[in-house]
Coordinates of C-alpha atoms in Angstrom, one line a residue:
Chain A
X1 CA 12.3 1.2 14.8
X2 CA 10.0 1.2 12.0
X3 CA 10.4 3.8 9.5
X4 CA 6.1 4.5 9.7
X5 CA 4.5 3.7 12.9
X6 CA 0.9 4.3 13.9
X7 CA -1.1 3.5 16.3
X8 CA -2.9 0.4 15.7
X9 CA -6.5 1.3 17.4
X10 CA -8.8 -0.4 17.6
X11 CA -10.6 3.5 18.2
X12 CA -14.3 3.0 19.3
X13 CA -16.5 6.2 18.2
X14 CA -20.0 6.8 18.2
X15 CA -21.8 8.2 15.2
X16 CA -21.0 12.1 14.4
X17 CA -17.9 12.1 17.0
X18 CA -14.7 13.9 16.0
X19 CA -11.7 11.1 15.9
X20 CA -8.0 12.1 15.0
X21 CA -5.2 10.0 14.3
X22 CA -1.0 10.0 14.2
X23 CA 1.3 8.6 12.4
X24 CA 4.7 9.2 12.7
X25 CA 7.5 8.8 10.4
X26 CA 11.5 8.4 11.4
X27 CA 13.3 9.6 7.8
X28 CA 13.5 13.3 7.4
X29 CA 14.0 12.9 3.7
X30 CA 10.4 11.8 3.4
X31 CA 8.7 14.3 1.7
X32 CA 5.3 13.3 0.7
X33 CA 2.6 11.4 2.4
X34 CA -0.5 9.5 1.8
X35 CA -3.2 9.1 3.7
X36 CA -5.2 5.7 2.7
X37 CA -8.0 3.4 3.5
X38 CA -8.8 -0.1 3.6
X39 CA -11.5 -1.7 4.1
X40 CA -11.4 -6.0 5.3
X41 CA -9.9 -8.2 2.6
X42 CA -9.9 -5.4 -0.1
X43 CA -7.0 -2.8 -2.1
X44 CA -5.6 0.5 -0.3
X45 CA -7.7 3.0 -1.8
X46 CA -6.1 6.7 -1.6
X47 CA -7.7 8.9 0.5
X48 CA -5.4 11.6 1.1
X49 CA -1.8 13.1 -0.3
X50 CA -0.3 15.3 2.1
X51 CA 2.4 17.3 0.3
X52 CA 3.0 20.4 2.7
X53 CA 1.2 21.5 5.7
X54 CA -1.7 19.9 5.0
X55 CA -4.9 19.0 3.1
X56 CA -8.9 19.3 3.4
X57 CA -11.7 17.0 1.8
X58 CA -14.9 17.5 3.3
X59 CA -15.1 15.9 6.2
X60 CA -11.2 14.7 6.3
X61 CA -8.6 16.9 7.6
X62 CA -4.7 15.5 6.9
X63 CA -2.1 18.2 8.5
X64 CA 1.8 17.8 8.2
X65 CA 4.5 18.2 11.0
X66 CA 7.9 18.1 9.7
X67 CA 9.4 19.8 12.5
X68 CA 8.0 16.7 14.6
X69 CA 8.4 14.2 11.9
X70 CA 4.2 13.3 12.1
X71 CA 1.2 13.2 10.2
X72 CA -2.3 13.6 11.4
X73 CA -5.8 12.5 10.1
X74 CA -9.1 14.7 11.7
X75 CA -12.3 12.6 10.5
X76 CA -15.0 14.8 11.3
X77 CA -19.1 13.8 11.9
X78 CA -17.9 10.1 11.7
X79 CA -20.2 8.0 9.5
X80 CA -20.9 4.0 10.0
X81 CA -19.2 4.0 6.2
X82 CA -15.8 5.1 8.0
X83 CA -15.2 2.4 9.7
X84 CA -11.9 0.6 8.3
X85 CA -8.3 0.8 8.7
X86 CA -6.4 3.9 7.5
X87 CA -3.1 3.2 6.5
X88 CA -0.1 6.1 6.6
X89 CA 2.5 5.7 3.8
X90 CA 5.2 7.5 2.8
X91 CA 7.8 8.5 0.0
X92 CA 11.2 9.5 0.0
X93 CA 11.5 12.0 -3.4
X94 CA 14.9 11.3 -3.6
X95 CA 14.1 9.5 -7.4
X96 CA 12.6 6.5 -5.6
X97 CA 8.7 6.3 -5.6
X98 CA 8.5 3.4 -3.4
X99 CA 5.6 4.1 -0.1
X100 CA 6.5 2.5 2.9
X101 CA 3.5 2.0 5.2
X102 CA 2.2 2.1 8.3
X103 CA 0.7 -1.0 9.9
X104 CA -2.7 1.2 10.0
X105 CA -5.2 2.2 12.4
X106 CA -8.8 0.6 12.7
X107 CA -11.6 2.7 13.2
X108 CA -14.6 1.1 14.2
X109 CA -18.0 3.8 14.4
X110 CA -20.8 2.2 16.2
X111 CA -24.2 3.3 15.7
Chain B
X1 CA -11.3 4.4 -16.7
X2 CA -10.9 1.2 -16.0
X3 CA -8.7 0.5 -12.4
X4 CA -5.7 -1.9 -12.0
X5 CA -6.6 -5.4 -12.1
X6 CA -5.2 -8.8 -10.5
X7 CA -5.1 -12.1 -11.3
X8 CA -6.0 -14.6 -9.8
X9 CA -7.7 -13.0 -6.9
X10 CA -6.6 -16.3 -4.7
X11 CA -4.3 -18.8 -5.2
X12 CA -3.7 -22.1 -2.9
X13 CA -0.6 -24.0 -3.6
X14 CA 1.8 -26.6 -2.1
X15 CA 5.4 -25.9 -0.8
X16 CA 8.2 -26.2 -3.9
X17 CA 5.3 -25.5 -6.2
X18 CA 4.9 -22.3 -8.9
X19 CA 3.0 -19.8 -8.5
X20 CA 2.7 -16.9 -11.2
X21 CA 0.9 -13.9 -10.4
X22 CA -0.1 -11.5 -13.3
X23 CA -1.1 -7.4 -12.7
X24 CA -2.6 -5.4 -15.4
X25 CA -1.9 -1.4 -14.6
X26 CA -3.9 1.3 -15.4
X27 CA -4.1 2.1 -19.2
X28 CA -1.0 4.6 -19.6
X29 CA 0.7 3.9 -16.6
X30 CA 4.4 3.5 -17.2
X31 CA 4.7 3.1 -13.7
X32 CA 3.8 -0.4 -12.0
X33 CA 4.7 -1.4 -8.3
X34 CA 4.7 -5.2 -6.4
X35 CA 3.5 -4.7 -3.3
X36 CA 3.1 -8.0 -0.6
X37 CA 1.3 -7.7 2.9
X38 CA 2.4 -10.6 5.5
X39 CA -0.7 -11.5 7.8
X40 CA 0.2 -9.0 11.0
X41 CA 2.9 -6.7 9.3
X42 CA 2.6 -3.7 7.0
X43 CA 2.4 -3.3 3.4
X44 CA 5.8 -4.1 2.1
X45 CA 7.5 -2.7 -1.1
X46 CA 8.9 -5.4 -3.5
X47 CA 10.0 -3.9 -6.5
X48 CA 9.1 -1.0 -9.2
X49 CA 8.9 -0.9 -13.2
X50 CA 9.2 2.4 -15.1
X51 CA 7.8 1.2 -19.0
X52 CA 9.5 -2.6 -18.8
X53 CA 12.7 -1.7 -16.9
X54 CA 13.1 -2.3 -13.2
X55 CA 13.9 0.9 -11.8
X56 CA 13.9 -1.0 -7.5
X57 CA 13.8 -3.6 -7.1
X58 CA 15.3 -3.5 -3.4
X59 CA 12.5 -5.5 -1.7
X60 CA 12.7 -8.2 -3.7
X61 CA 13.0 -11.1 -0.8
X62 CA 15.3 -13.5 -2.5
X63 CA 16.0 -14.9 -5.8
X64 CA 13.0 -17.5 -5.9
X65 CA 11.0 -14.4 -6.6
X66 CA 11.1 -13.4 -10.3
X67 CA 8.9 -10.2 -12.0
X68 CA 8.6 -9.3 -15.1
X69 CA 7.0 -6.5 -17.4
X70 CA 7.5 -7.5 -20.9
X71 CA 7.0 -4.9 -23.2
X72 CA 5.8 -2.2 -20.4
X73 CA 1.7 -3.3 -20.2
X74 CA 0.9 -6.2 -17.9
X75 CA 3.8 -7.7 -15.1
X76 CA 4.2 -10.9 -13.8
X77 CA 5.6 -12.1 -10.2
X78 CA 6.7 -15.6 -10.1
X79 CA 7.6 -17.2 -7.0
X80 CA 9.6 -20.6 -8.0
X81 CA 9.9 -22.6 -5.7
X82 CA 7.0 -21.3 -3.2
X83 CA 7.6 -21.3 0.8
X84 CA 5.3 -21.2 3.7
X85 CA 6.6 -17.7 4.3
X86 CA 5.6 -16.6 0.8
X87 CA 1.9 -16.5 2.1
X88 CA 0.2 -13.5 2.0
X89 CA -1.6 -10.8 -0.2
X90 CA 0.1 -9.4 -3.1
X91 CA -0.4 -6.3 -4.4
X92 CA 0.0 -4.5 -7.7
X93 CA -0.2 -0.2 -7.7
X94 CA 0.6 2.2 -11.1
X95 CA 0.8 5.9 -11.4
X96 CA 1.2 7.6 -14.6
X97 CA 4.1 9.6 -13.4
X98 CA 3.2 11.3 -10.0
X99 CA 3.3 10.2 -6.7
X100 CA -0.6 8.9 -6.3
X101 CA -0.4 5.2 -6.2
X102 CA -3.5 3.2 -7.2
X103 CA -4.0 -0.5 -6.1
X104 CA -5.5 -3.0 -7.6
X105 CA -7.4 -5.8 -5.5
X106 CA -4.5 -7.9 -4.5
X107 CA -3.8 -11.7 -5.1
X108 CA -4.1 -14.0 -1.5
X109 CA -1.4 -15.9 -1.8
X110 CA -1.8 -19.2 0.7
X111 CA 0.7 -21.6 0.7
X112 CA 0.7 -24.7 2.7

């Protein structure tokens, strides 16, 4: 079983819809999560850091679930720009810094 | 400020061949991370500097791979001698001292 998982998607929306998405993580000593995106052929670029229950940037909603062991992502009034894949990555604060990542979820918003 | 950057951006090469990839952090950051990304898998953790010493390097795939962060600026990976399954994107990510990691735009590695 993989430490991150997530679902890979692809998820279809229409412009303005409401889209959410899981990722679920299998070590309780994780303790803080990241919440990034990439777009084709280019870097992770951070997004989010979830450190307790959760985290708001405008339109982006990341909430924690440690009793569950998951992380969610609310994109809300989904743009065209949005469309990418959002990786899920976690660290382990036991001294080691080292994410370990999801295989991501694509998000495709069509017009 | 200016981001962390990669070079070379691609690099096509010939089974037993050298490849040397070179990652320039973010000014400041002690903290400098080898990333690789296999076509179909997740972003894979290879090793991770603090200044010039190697504070993991647990995902370091065998001994043909070889990094190095002389005098705790710029690193190095060099993977002597290259195989097929060395193909794939390579990247480099630095943090000052927190938990925020910061990629730069990855090397494509191809080798055939």
């Amino acid at each position: 079983r993989k430490e991150v998982e997530q679902d890979p998607g692809p998820f279809n929306v229409p412009e303005g819809a409401t889209v959410a998405f899981n990722c679920t993580y299998s070590n309780s000593a994780s303790q803080s999560f990241f919440w990034y995106r990439q777009d084709c052929r280019k870097e992770p670029k951070l997004l989010m850091s979830v450190y307790s229950s959760g985290n708001e940037d405008g339109r982006f909603t990341a909430q924690l679930n440690r009793a569950s062991q998951y992380i969610s992502l609310l994109i809300r009034d989904s743009k065209l720009s949005d469309s990418a894949t959002y990786l899920c990555a976690a660290i382990r604060n036991t001294g080691f810094q080292k994410l370990v990542f999801g295989t991501g979820t694509r998000l495709l918003v069509s017009p | 400020e200016a981001g962390v950057t990669q070079f070379p951006s691609h690099s096509v090469i010939e089974k037993g061949q050298t490849v040397t990839l070179r990652c320039d952090p973010i000014s400041g950051h002690d903290n400098l991370y080898w990333y690789r990304r296999v076509m179909g898998k997740e972003i894979k953790f290879l090793l991770h500097f603090v200044k010039e010493s190697k504070q993991d390097e647990s995902g370091m795939p065998n001994n043909r791979f070889l990094a190095e962060r002389t005098g705790g600026t710029y690193s190095t990976l060099k993977v002597q001698p290259a195989e097929l399954e060395d193909s794939g994107v390579y990247f480099c990510a630095s943090t000052r001292g927190g938990n925020e990691q910061f990629f730069g735009p990855g090397t494509r590695l191809t080798v055939l």
